[in-house]
Amino acid sequence: MAKIGETQLKAQIKSGEYENAYLIYGEESYLKDFYVNLMRKKIVEPAFETFNFHQYEGKDSSLDDILKDAQMLPMMGGYNFVLVRDYQLEKNKNDIKQIEEYLSDAPDTTVIVFLYNAVSPDVKSASFKKIISAFDKAGAVVNLEKRSESDIVKLLVSGAKKRGSSISSSNASYLISVSGNDMTVLLNELDKLSNFAGGGEITKEIIDNMATKCLQARVYDLSKAVVSGNSDNAYMSLNSLFSMKEDPILMTAVIGGVYVDMYRVKCAKTAGYSFDDVAKHYNYKGREFALRNASRDCAALTEMQLRQSLDEIIETDVKLKSTATDKKLLVEELIAKLLLIARGVSYA
């Protein structure tokens, strides 16, 4: 076979025409679990699950044991299904050799799936490329990436309908900006919001009152207040983050991400490039809302102010990781400097 995408994987599951080996990895945990569980449901007869389904977990497993089960014949026909979660084949040269040998003569009666979910492989490493090549020849390699924001919006709109409620496309997009683009989190939020809506529409007000804000959204509120020069709102947001015991290093990294978004958009506009150009070049798939926010907020700052701000963020990040100075104090000092920069006030 070769590398296939979500559409081809879905078609194989629907038709029941499976490859004998799958290597599944990628950024979207929800999709990986969804399709692997769907394969298991379709392939394994419940009455013979004890005999025809074998599952292994990561480092606690032996590849020898895994491949012994993979060589077994299924009971009462069908397939022998072997699911291996987070076994890092690329870490051991002998494992790579073993899996290459197995895949060169994989039994037609077995479907074996190596799933990377809790751990992420180094897809650029020579060892993982060897594994991809082996699965390419004998089965299928599936990289399930983040869906685009428009695809997630469609999922939320249809998901709300299935739950007996409704949500507009604009409010679905707003929910993504509030709770992030992780599909597992979003669908859990949709369950909660649909239940609260009681069969009615999930409005922006309901989202504001009920949806759980991700760290990125809460830091964005802080950054938005800073960019507008609103020190009261900025420190209110900062104190809220501190009260929730958020990690100052992570907070600073997210603040840096917001400013990087603004700087990219600002430079692109200056160079005559569009919003879409930035999204494609820097891979904002599923996070297009971040660029919309950046496009709106960067208007208040010059390129020089954004560069100064990024310099301060980098300097603070270094101090947070290399000095014994109180981390909370360092972040408070950073916010003060960013506010002064936004107001055009020199503090040097």
Short mmCIF file of C-alpha atoms in Angstrom, two decimals:
data_model
loop_
_atom_site.label_atom_id
_atom_site.label_comp_id
_atom_site.label_asym_id
_atom_site.label_seq_id
_atom_site.Cartn_x
_atom_site.Cartn_y
_atom_site.Cartn_z
CA MET A 1 0.00 0.00 0.00
CA ALA A 2 1.55 3.33 1.08
CA LYS A 3 0.74 6.40 3.12
CA ILE A 4 -3.00 6.95 3.38
CA GLY A 5 -5.15 9.65 4.95
CA GLU A 6 -8.30 9.73 7.04
CA THR A 7 -10.60 9.41 4.01
CA GLN A 8 -8.89 6.25 2.75
CA LEU A 9 -8.77 4.71 6.22
CA LYS A 10 -12.47 5.38 6.67
CA ALA A 11 -13.19 3.77 3.28
CA GLN A 12 -11.22 0.64 4.19
CA ILE A 13 -13.09 0.25 7.47
CA LYS A 14 -16.43 0.75 5.72
CA SER A 15 -15.63 -1.82 3.00
CA GLY A 16 -13.97 -4.30 5.37
CA GLU A 17 -10.97 -4.52 3.04
CA TYR A 18 -8.07 -4.09 5.45
CA GLU A 19 -4.31 -4.00 5.11
CA ASN A 20 -2.46 -6.57 7.18
CA ALA A 21 -0.43 -3.92 9.02
CA TYR A 22 -1.01 -0.32 10.03
CA LEU A 23 1.31 2.28 11.50
CA ILE A 24 -0.86 5.04 12.96
CA TYR A 25 0.47 8.29 14.43
CA GLY A 26 -0.18 12.04 14.24
CA GLU A 27 -1.34 15.05 16.25
CA GLU A 28 -5.02 14.26 16.67
CA SER A 29 -5.49 11.82 19.57
CA TYR A 30 -9.27 11.70 19.23
CA LEU A 31 -9.14 10.54 15.60
CA LYS A 32 -6.48 7.94 16.31
CA ASP A 33 -8.50 6.36 19.12
CA PHE A 34 -11.76 6.70 17.18
CA TYR A 35 -10.56 4.83 14.10
CA VAL A 36 -8.63 2.16 16.00
CA ASN A 37 -11.67 1.44 18.17
CA LEU A 38 -13.86 1.36 15.06
CA MET A 39 -11.49 -1.14 13.43
CA ARG A 40 -11.60 -3.33 16.51
CA LYS A 41 -15.41 -3.21 16.59
CA LYS A 42 -15.67 -4.12 12.90
CA ILE A 43 -12.95 -6.78 12.82
CA VAL A 44 -13.37 -8.65 16.11
CA GLU A 45 -16.46 -10.78 16.70
CA PRO A 46 -17.46 -10.29 20.38
CA ALA A 47 -17.98 -14.04 20.83
CA PHE A 48 -14.35 -14.75 19.87
CA GLU A 49 -12.68 -11.65 21.29
CA THR A 50 -10.71 -13.69 23.84
CA PHE A 51 -9.05 -15.61 21.01
CA ASN A 52 -8.91 -13.08 18.17
CA PHE A 53 -8.00 -9.83 19.92
CA HIS A 54 -4.61 -9.13 21.51
CA GLN A 55 -3.57 -5.79 23.01
CA TYR A 56 -0.14 -4.67 24.18
CA GLU A 57 0.93 -1.51 25.98
CA GLY A 58 4.21 0.27 25.26
CA LYS A 59 7.43 -0.45 27.07
CA ASP A 60 5.90 -3.19 29.23
CA SER A 61 5.62 -5.41 26.17
CA SER A 62 8.00 -7.70 24.32
CA LEU A 63 8.11 -7.59 20.54
CA ASP A 64 8.70 -11.33 20.55
CA ASP A 65 5.38 -11.86 22.37
CA ILE A 66 3.61 -9.40 20.09
CA LEU A 67 4.77 -11.14 16.91
CA LYS A 68 3.92 -14.59 18.29
CA ASP A 69 0.32 -13.46 18.72
CA ALA A 70 0.43 -11.84 15.28
CA GLN A 71 1.28 -15.26 13.76
CA MET A 72 -1.73 -16.98 15.32
CA LEU A 73 -4.65 -18.08 13.19
CA PRO A 74 -8.03 -16.55 14.08
CA MET A 75 -10.71 -18.77 15.52
CA MET A 76 -13.76 -19.32 13.28
CA GLY A 77 -12.34 -17.37 10.36
CA GLY A 78 -12.14 -13.61 10.00
CA TYR A 79 -9.07 -11.79 11.27
CA ASN A 80 -6.69 -12.02 14.19
CA PHE A 81 -6.48 -8.40 15.45
CA VAL A 82 -3.33 -7.25 17.28
CA LEU A 83 -3.26 -3.73 18.73
CA VAL A 84 0.06 -2.38 20.01
CA ARG A 85 -0.12 0.97 21.81
CA ASP A 86 2.93 3.23 22.13
CA TYR A 87 5.60 0.60 21.50
CA GLN A 88 8.54 2.66 20.29
CA LEU A 89 9.91 0.43 17.57
CA GLU A 90 12.41 3.08 16.49
CA LYS A 91 14.30 2.91 19.80
CA ASN A 92 15.81 -0.52 19.20
CA LYS A 93 17.69 -1.65 16.08
CA ASN A 94 16.83 -5.29 16.74
CA ASP A 95 13.12 -4.40 16.97
CA ILE A 96 13.33 -2.62 13.62
CA LYS A 97 14.94 -5.69 12.06
CA GLN A 98 12.30 -7.98 13.59
CA ILE A 99 9.36 -5.91 12.40
CA GLU A 100 10.88 -5.65 8.91
CA GLU A 101 11.17 -9.44 8.78
CA TYR A 102 7.60 -9.91 10.02
CA LEU A 103 6.17 -7.40 7.53
CA SER A 104 8.02 -8.99 4.63
CA ASP A 105 5.81 -12.07 5.09
CA ALA A 106 2.86 -10.91 7.20
CA PRO A 107 0.01 -13.44 7.44
CA ASP A 108 -3.13 -12.57 5.48
CA THR A 109 -5.30 -13.53 8.45
CA THR A 110 -3.84 -10.92 10.84
CA VAL A 111 -4.39 -7.18 11.09
CA ILE A 112 -1.67 -5.68 13.30
CA VAL A 113 -1.82 -2.02 14.33
CA PHE A 114 1.06 -0.09 15.87
CA LEU A 115 -0.51 3.03 17.38
CA TYR A 116 1.47 6.02 18.66
CA ASN A 117 -0.76 8.09 20.93
CA ALA A 118 0.61 8.76 24.42
CA VAL A 119 4.09 9.07 22.91
CA SER A 120 5.10 10.88 19.73
CA PRO A 121 7.71 9.38 17.41
CA ASP A 122 10.54 11.41 15.95
CA VAL A 123 9.16 11.31 12.42
CA LYS A 124 12.33 12.88 10.99
CA SER A 125 14.69 10.32 12.48
CA ALA A 126 16.38 7.77 10.20
CA SER A 127 15.11 4.87 12.34
CA PHE A 128 11.46 5.94 12.14
CA LYS A 129 11.80 6.49 8.39
CA LYS A 130 12.94 2.86 8.11
CA ILE A 131 9.81 1.76 9.98
CA ILE A 132 7.60 3.90 7.73
CA SER A 133 9.25 2.33 4.68
CA ALA A 134 8.59 -1.19 6.00
CA PHE A 135 4.91 -0.47 6.70
CA ASP A 136 4.63 1.33 3.33
CA LYS A 137 5.52 -1.89 1.52
CA ALA A 138 3.47 -4.32 3.61
CA GLY A 139 0.52 -2.28 4.81
CA ALA A 140 -0.45 1.31 5.44
CA VAL A 141 1.02 4.34 7.18
CA VAL A 142 -1.61 6.73 8.56
CA ASN A 143 -0.72 10.20 9.82
CA LEU A 144 -3.85 11.63 11.44
CA GLU A 145 -3.21 15.36 11.70
CA LYS A 146 -5.30 18.09 13.26
CA ARG A 147 -8.41 18.89 11.29
CA SER A 148 -8.90 22.40 9.96
CA GLU A 149 -11.05 24.79 11.97
CA SER A 150 -13.80 24.62 9.33
CA ASP A 151 -13.88 20.81 9.62
CA ILE A 152 -14.08 20.98 13.42
CA VAL A 153 -16.88 23.55 13.14
CA LYS A 154 -18.87 21.13 10.96
CA LEU A 155 -18.25 18.35 13.49
CA LEU A 156 -19.54 20.52 16.35
CA VAL A 157 -22.62 21.64 14.41
CA SER A 158 -23.55 18.05 13.49
CA GLY A 159 -22.57 16.84 16.97
CA ALA A 160 -24.91 19.33 18.63
CA LYS A 161 -27.74 18.13 16.40
CA LYS A 162 -27.10 14.51 17.39
CA ARG A 163 -27.26 15.58 21.04
CA GLY A 164 -30.66 17.22 20.55
CA SER A 165 -29.44 20.82 20.57
CA SER A 166 -28.03 23.25 18.00
CA ILE A 167 -25.05 25.55 17.58
CA SER A 168 -24.35 28.03 14.82
CA SER A 169 -21.12 27.88 12.83
CA SER A 170 -19.99 31.20 14.33
CA ASN A 171 -20.60 30.00 17.89
CA ALA A 172 -18.89 26.68 17.12
CA SER A 173 -15.87 28.66 15.95
CA TYR A 174 -16.07 30.76 19.12
CA LEU A 175 -16.14 27.59 21.26
CA ILE A 176 -12.91 26.45 19.57
CA SER A 177 -11.27 29.79 20.44
CA VAL A 178 -12.39 29.38 24.07
CA SER A 179 -11.70 25.69 24.71
CA GLY A 180 -8.96 24.97 22.16
CA ASN A 181 -8.90 22.67 19.13
CA ASP A 182 -8.42 19.31 20.88
CA MET A 183 -11.37 17.27 19.59
CA THR A 184 -11.72 15.15 22.73
CA VAL A 185 -11.99 18.27 24.89
CA LEU A 186 -14.38 19.96 22.46
CA LEU A 187 -16.76 16.99 22.30
CA ASN A 188 -16.78 16.78 26.10
CA GLU A 189 -17.61 20.48 26.20
CA LEU A 190 -20.34 19.91 23.60
CA ASP A 191 -21.89 17.22 25.83
CA LYS A 192 -21.97 19.65 28.74
CA LEU A 193 -23.26 22.62 26.75
CA SER A 194 -25.94 20.58 24.95
CA ASN A 195 -27.20 19.27 28.26
CA PHE A 196 -27.32 22.80 29.68
CA ALA A 197 -29.10 24.12 26.58
CA GLY A 198 -31.82 21.52 27.18
CA GLY A 199 -32.59 20.91 23.54
CA GLY A 200 -32.25 24.56 22.57
CA GLU A 201 -29.50 26.58 20.94
CA ILE A 202 -25.99 26.78 22.40
CA THR A 203 -25.50 30.54 22.45
CA LYS A 204 -22.39 32.63 22.94
CA GLU A 205 -23.70 33.52 26.40
CA ILE A 206 -23.94 29.83 27.33
CA ILE A 207 -20.39 29.28 26.07
CA ASP A 208 -19.11 32.25 28.10
CA ASN A 209 -20.84 31.03 31.26
CA MET A 210 -20.32 27.28 30.97
CA ALA A 211 -17.39 26.37 28.70
CA THR A 212 -14.03 25.62 30.27
CA LYS A 213 -11.36 27.98 28.98
CA CYS A 214 -8.09 26.40 27.92
CA LEU A 215 -4.80 27.95 29.07
CA GLN A 216 -4.26 29.50 25.63
CA ALA A 217 -7.61 31.29 25.80
CA ARG A 218 -6.97 32.58 29.32
CA VAL A 219 -3.51 33.80 28.37
CA TYR A 220 -4.99 35.38 25.27
CA ASP A 221 -7.32 37.41 27.53
CA LEU A 222 -4.23 38.57 29.40
CA SER A 223 -2.35 39.43 26.21
CA LYS A 224 -5.35 41.26 24.76
CA ALA A 225 -5.51 43.46 27.87
CA VAL A 226 -1.76 44.12 27.63
CA VAL A 227 -1.88 45.06 23.94
CA SER A 228 -4.71 47.50 24.61
CA GLY A 229 -2.74 49.00 27.52
CA ASN A 230 -5.42 48.03 30.07
CA SER A 231 -3.30 47.33 33.17
CA ASP A 232 -6.29 46.63 35.46
CA ASN A 233 -7.63 43.84 33.23
CA ALA A 234 -4.11 42.57 32.56
CA TYR A 235 -3.26 42.09 36.23
CA MET A 236 -6.73 40.71 36.96
CA SER A 237 -6.13 38.04 34.30
CA LEU A 238 -2.60 37.42 35.57
CA ASN A 239 -3.74 36.98 39.17
CA SER A 240 -6.45 34.60 37.99
CA LEU A 241 -3.80 32.48 36.26
CA PHE A 242 -1.63 32.52 39.38
CA SER A 243 -4.60 31.51 41.55
CA MET A 244 -5.13 28.50 39.27
CA LYS A 245 -1.46 27.61 39.86
CA GLU A 246 -0.51 27.74 36.20
CA ASP A 247 3.18 27.17 35.52
CA PRO A 248 4.91 30.57 34.96
CA ILE A 249 7.24 29.03 32.34
CA LEU A 250 4.30 27.63 30.40
CA MET A 251 2.38 30.89 30.77
CA THR A 252 5.33 32.83 29.37
CA ALA A 253 5.62 30.39 26.47
CA VAL A 254 1.94 30.88 25.61
CA ILE A 255 2.28 34.67 25.89
CA GLY A 256 5.21 34.39 23.50
CA GLY A 257 3.05 32.38 21.11
CA VAL A 258 0.41 35.12 21.06
CA TYR A 259 3.04 37.75 20.25
CA VAL A 260 4.62 35.52 17.58
CA ASP A 261 1.18 35.23 15.95
CA MET A 262 0.82 39.01 15.92
CA TYR A 263 4.35 39.54 14.59
CA ARG A 264 3.83 37.07 11.76
CA VAL A 265 0.58 38.70 10.72
CA LYS A 266 2.07 42.19 10.99
CA CYS A 267 5.10 41.30 8.86
CA ALA A 268 2.93 39.48 6.32
CA LYS A 269 0.68 42.52 5.91
CA THR A 270 3.71 44.77 5.44
CA ALA A 271 5.07 42.40 2.79
CA GLY A 272 1.73 42.21 0.98
CA TYR A 273 0.81 38.67 2.01
CA SER A 274 -2.63 37.56 3.12
CA PHE A 275 -3.99 35.96 6.26
CA ASP A 276 -4.29 32.63 4.38
CA ASP A 277 -0.63 32.79 3.34
CA VAL A 278 0.44 32.98 7.00
CA ALA A 279 -1.89 30.13 7.98
CA LYS A 280 -0.52 27.82 5.28
CA HIS A 281 3.15 28.71 5.65
CA TYR A 282 3.22 28.26 9.45
CA ASN A 283 0.66 25.42 9.61
CA TYR A 284 -2.16 26.91 11.69
CA LYS A 285 -4.46 24.04 10.75
CA GLY A 286 -7.16 23.86 13.40
CA ARG A 287 -5.92 27.13 14.95
CA GLU A 288 -7.02 29.64 12.34
CA PHE A 289 -8.83 31.55 15.07
CA ALA A 290 -5.43 32.47 16.58
CA LEU A 291 -4.51 34.35 13.42
CA ARG A 292 -7.88 36.11 13.31
CA ASN A 293 -7.27 37.32 16.85
CA ALA A 294 -3.70 38.31 15.97
CA SER A 295 -4.81 40.17 12.87
CA ARG A 296 -7.21 42.24 14.95
CA ASP A 297 -4.90 42.86 17.90
CA CYS A 298 -1.65 43.62 16.08
CA ALA A 299 -3.15 46.78 14.59
CA ALA A 300 -2.48 48.51 17.93
CA LEU A 301 1.27 47.80 17.79
CA THR A 302 4.10 48.59 15.39
CA GLU A 303 6.59 45.98 14.19
CA MET A 304 9.21 47.61 16.44
CA GLN A 305 6.94 47.31 19.49
CA LEU A 306 6.29 43.65 18.69
CA ARG A 307 10.02 42.98 18.32
CA GLN A 308 10.72 44.72 21.65
CA SER A 309 7.98 42.68 23.29
CA LEU A 310 9.36 39.43 21.93
CA ASP A 311 12.84 40.35 23.17
CA GLU A 312 11.45 40.86 26.68
CA ILE A 313 9.53 37.58 26.53
CA ILE A 314 12.65 35.68 25.46
CA GLU A 315 14.72 37.33 28.19
CA THR A 316 12.11 36.44 30.81
CA ASP A 317 11.96 32.86 29.56
CA VAL A 318 15.73 32.53 29.98
CA LYS A 319 15.58 33.97 33.53
CA LEU A 320 12.71 31.66 34.48
CA LYS A 321 14.78 28.64 33.44
CA SER A 322 18.18 29.71 34.69
CA THR A 323 17.85 31.84 37.85
CA ALA A 324 16.49 31.39 41.36
CA THR A 325 14.48 34.63 41.16
CA ASP A 326 10.84 34.28 42.17
CA LYS A 327 9.05 33.12 39.02
CA LYS A 328 5.84 34.96 39.82
CA LEU A 329 7.80 38.20 40.22
CA LEU A 330 9.52 37.69 36.86
CA VAL A 331 6.19 37.26 35.05
CA GLU A 332 4.72 40.30 36.80
CA GLU A 333 7.76 42.31 35.70
CA LEU A 334 7.32 41.04 32.13
CA ILE A 335 3.68 42.15 32.04
CA ALA A 336 4.68 45.59 33.32
CA LYS A 337 7.26 45.94 30.54
CA LEU A 338 4.82 44.73 27.87
CA LEU A 339 2.25 47.26 29.05
CA LEU A 340 4.82 50.07 28.82
CA ILE A 341 5.84 48.97 25.32
CA ALA A 342 2.19 48.90 24.23
CA ARG A 343 1.76 52.46 25.54
CA GLY A 344 4.92 53.62 23.78
CA VAL A 345 6.62 54.46 27.08
CA SER A 346 10.40 54.11 27.37
CA TYR A 347 11.53 52.32 30.54
CA ALA A 348 15.21 51.65 29.79
#
